[in-house]
PDB file of C-alpha atoms in Angstrom:
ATOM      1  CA  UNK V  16     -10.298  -6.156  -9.457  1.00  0.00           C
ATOM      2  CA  UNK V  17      -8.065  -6.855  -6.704  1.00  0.00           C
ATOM      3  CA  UNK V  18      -8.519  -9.367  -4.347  1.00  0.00           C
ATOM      4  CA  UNK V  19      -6.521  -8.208  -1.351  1.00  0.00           C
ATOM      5  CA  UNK V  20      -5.439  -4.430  -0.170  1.00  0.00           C
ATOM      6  CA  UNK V  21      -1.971  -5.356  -1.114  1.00  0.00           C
ATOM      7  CA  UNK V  22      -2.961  -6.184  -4.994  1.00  0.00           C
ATOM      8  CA  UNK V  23      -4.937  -3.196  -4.764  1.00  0.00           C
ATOM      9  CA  UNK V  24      -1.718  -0.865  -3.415  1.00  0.00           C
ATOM     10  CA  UNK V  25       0.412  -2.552  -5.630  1.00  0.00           C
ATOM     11  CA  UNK V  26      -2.508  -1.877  -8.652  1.00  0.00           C
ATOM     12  CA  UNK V  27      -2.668   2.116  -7.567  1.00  0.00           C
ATOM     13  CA  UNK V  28       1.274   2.296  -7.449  1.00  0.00           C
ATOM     14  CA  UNK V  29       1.467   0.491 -10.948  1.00  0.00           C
ATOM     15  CA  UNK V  30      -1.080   3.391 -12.702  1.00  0.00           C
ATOM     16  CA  UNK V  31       0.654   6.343 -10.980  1.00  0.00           C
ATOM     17  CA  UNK V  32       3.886   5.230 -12.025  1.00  0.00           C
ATOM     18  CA  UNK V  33       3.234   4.903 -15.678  1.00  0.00           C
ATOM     19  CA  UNK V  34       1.133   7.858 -15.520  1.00  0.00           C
ATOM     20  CA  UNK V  35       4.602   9.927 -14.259  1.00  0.00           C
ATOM     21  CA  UNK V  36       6.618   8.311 -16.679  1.00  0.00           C
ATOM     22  CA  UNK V  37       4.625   6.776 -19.567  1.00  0.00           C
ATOM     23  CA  UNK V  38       8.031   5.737 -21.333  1.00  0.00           C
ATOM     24  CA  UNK V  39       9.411   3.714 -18.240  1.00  0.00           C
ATOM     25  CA  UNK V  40       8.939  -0.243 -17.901  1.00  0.00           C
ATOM     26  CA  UNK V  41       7.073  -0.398 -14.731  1.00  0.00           C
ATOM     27  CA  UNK V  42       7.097  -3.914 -13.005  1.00  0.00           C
ATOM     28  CA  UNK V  43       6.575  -5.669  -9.185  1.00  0.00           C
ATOM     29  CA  UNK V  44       7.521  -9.330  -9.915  1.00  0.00           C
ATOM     30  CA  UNK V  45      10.482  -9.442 -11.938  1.00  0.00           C
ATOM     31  CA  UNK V  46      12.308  -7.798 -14.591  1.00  0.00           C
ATOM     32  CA  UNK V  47      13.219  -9.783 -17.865  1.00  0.00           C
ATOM     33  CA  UNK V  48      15.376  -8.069 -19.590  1.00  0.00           C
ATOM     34  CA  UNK V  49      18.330  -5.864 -17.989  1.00  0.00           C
ATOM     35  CA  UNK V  50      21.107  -7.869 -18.784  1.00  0.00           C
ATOM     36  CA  UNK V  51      21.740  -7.830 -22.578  1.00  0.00           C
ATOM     37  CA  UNK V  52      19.380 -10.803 -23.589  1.00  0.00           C
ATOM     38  CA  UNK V  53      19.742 -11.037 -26.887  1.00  0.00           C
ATOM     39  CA  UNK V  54      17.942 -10.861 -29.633  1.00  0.00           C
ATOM     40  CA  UNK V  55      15.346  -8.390 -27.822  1.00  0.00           C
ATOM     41  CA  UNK V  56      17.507  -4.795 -26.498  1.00  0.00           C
ATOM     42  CA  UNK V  57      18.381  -4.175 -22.760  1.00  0.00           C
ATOM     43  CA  UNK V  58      15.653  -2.250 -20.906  1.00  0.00           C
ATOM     44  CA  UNK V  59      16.929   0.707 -19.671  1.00  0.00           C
ATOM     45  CA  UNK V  60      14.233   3.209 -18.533  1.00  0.00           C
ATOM     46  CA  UNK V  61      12.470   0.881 -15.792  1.00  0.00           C
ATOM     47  CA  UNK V  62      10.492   1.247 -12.462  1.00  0.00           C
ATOM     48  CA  UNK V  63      10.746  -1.721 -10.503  1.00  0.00           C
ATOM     49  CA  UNK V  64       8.195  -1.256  -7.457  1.00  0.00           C
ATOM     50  CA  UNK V  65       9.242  -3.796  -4.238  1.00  0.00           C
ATOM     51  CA  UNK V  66       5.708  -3.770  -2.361  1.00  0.00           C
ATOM     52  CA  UNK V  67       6.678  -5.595   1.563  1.00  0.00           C
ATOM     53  CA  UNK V  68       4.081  -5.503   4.285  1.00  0.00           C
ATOM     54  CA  UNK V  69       5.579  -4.582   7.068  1.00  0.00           C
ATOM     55  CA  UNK V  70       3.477  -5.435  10.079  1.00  0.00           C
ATOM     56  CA  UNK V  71      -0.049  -6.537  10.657  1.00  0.00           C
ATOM     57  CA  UNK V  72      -1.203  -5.660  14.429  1.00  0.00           C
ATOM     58  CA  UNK V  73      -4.309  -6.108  15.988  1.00  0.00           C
ATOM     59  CA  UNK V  74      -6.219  -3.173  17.399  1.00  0.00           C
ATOM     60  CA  UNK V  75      -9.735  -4.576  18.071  1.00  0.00           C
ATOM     61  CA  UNK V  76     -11.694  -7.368  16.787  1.00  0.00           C
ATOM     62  CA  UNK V  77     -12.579  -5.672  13.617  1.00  0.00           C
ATOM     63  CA  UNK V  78     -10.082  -3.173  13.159  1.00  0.00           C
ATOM     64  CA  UNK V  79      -6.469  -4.551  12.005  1.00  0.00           C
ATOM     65  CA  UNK V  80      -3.155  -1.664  12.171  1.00  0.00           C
ATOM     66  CA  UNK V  81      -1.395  -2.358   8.669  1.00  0.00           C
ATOM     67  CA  UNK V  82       2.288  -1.130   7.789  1.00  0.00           C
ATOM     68  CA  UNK V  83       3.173  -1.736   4.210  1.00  0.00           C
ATOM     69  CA  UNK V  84       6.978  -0.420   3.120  1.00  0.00           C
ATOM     70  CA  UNK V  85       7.668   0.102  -0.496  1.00  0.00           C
ATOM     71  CA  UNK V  86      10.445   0.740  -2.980  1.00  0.00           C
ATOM     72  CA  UNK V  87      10.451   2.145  -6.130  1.00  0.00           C
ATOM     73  CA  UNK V  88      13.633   1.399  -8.048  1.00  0.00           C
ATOM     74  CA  UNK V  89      14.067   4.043 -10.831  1.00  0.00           C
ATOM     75  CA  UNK V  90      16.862   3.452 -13.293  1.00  0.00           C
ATOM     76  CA  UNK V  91      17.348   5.798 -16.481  1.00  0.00           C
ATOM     77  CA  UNK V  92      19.779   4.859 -19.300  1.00  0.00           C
ATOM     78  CA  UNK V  93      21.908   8.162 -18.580  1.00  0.00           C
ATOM     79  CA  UNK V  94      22.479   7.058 -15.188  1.00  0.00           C
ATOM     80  CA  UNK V  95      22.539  10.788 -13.866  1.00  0.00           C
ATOM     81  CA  UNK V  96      22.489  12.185 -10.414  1.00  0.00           C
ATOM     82  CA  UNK V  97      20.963  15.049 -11.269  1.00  0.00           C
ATOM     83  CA  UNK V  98      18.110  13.790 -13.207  1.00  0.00           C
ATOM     84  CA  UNK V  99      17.484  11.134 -10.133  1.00  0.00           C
ATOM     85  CA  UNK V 100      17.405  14.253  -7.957  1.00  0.00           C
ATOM     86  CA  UNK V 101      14.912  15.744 -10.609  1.00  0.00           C
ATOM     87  CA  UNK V 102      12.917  12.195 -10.718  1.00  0.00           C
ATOM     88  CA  UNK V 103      13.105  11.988  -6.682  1.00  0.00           C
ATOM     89  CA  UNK V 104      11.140  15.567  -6.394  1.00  0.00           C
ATOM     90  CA  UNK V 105       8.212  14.492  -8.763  1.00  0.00           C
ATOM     91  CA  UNK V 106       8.078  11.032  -6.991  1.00  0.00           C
ATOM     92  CA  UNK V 107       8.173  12.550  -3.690  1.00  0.00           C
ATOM     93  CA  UNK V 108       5.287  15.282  -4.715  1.00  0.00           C
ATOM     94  CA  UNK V 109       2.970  12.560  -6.629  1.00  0.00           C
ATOM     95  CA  UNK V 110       3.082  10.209  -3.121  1.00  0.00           C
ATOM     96  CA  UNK V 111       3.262  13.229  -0.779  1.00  0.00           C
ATOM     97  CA  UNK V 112       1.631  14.240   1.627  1.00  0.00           C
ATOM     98  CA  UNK V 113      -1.499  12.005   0.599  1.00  0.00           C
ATOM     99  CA  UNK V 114      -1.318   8.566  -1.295  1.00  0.00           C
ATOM    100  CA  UNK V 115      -5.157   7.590  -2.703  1.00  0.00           C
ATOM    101  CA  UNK V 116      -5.738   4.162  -4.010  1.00  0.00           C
ATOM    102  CA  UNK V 117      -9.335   2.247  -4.493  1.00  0.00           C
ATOM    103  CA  UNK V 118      -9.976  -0.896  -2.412  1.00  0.00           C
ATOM    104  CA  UNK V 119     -12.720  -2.975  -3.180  1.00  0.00           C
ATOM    105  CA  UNK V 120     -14.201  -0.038  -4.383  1.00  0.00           C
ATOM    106  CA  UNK V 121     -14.018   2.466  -1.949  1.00  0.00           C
ATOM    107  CA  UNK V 122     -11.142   5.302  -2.182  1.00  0.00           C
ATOM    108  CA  UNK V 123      -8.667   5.231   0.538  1.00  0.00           C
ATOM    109  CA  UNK V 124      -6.407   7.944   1.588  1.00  0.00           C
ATOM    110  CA  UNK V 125      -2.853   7.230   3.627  1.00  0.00           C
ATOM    111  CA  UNK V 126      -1.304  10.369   4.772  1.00  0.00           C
ATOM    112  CA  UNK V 127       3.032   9.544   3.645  1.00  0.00           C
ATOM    113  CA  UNK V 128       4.917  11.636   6.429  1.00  0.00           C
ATOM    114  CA  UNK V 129       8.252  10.622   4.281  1.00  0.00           C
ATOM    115  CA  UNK V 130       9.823   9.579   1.314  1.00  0.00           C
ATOM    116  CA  UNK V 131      13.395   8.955   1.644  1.00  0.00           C
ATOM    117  CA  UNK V 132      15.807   9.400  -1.873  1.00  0.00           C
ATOM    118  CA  UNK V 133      18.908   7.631  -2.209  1.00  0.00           C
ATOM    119  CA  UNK V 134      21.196   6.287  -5.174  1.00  0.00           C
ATOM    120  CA  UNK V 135      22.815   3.167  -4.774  1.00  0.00           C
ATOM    121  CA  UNK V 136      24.574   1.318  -7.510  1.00  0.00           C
ATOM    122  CA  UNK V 137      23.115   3.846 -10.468  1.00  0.00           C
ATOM    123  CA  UNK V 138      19.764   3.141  -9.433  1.00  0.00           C
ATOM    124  CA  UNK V 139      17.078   5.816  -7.825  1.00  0.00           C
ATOM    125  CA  UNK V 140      15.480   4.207  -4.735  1.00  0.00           C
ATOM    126  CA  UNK V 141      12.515   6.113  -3.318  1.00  0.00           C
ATOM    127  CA  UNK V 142      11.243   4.755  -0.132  1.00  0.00           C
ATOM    128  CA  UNK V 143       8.085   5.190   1.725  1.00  0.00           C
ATOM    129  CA  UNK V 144       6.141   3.307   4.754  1.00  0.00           C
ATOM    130  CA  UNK V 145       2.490   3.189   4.365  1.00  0.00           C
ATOM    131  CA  UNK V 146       0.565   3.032   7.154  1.00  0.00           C
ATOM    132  CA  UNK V 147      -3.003   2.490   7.847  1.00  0.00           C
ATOM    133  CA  UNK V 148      -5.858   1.042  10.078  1.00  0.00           C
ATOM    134  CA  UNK V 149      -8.394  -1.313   7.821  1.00  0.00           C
ATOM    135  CA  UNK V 150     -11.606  -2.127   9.433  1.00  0.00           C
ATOM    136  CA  UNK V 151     -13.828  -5.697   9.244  1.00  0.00           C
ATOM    137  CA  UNK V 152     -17.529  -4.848   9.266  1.00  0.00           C
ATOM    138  CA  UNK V 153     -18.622  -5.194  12.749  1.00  0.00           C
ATOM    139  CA  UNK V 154     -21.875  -7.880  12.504  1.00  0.00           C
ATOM    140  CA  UNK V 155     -24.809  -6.197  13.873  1.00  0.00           C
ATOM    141  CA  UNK V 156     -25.657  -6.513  17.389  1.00  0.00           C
ATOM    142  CA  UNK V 157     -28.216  -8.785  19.203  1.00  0.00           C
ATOM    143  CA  UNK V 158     -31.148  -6.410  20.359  1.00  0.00           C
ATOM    144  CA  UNK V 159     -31.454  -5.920  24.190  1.00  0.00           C
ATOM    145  CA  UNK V 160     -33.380  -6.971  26.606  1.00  0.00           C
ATOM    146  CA  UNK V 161     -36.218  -5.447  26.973  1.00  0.00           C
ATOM    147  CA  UNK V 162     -38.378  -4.615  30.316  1.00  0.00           C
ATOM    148  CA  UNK V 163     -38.734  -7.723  32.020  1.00  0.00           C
ATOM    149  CA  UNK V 164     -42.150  -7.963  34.113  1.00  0.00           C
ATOM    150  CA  UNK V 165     -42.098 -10.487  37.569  1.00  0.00           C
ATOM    151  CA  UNK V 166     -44.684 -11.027  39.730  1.00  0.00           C
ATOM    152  CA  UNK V 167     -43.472 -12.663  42.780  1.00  0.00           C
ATOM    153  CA  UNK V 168     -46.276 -13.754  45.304  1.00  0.00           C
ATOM    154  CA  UNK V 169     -45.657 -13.902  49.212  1.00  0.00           C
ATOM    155  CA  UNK V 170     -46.874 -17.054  50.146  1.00  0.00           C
ATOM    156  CA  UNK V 171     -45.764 -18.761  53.048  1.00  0.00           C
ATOM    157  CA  UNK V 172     -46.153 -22.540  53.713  1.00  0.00           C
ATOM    158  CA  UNK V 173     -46.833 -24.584  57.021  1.00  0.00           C
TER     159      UNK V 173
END
């Protein structure tokens, strides 16, 4: 289970990845082997996912405005435009217009306004801002006061 909303973005990014493309290498730290490491072959199908929060801003005392950017890097051993335009579409639809991830077991929903698609250096970049308000629970409150009964008494001293 994760431990903070960020593992648990990062967790829900990781399963719908490999559920698009069950034959990609999907990773978030590093990636090993791209470089022709011998003796194990080059990966070449991979998903590298670049998971950056953004900005943390207070709203209230128990309710915190979160902004979380992330990057999936695509890369496909054919290197082709057109099937990164194909592989931007389906990325685009599976984020689009709702993201839904679990957080400490409660499903969340984060409404993605935008997923920008570029190639740069043979790679498919798809890039999308999460953004969302996550709320502390609020301690409950003291009671009130209830009716309060004086008795004041007119006595006058000489």
């Amino acid at each position: 289970m994760a431990s903070t909303i960020f593992e648990s973005i990062k967790e829900s990014l990781v399963g719908l990845f490999k559920g698009l493309y069950p034959a990609f290498d999907v990773f978030c730290e590093e990636i090993p082997k791209t470089r022709h490491d011998a003796p194990e072959p080059d990966i070449e199908d991979y998903i590298f996912l670049d998971i950056l929060p953004a900005a943390n801003t207070t709203a209230s005392a128990y309710h915190t405005d979160r902004r979380v950017l992330v990057d999936a890097a695509l890369h496909t051993a054919s290197e082709s435009n057109g099937e990164y335009l194909r592989i931007g579409q389906e990325v685009d639809g599976a984020v689009r217009p709702v993201f839904r991830f679990t957080d400490g077991g409660e499903d969340r929903a984060i409404t993605v306004p935008d997923v920008s698609i570029k190639v740069v250096d043979r790679v498919l970049h798809c890039t999308f801002t999460l953004s969302f308000r996550d709320s502390l629970e609020e301690p409950p409150q003291p009671p009130l006061m209830e009716e309060l009964d004086i008795h004041i008494s007119n006595t006058e001293r000489t």
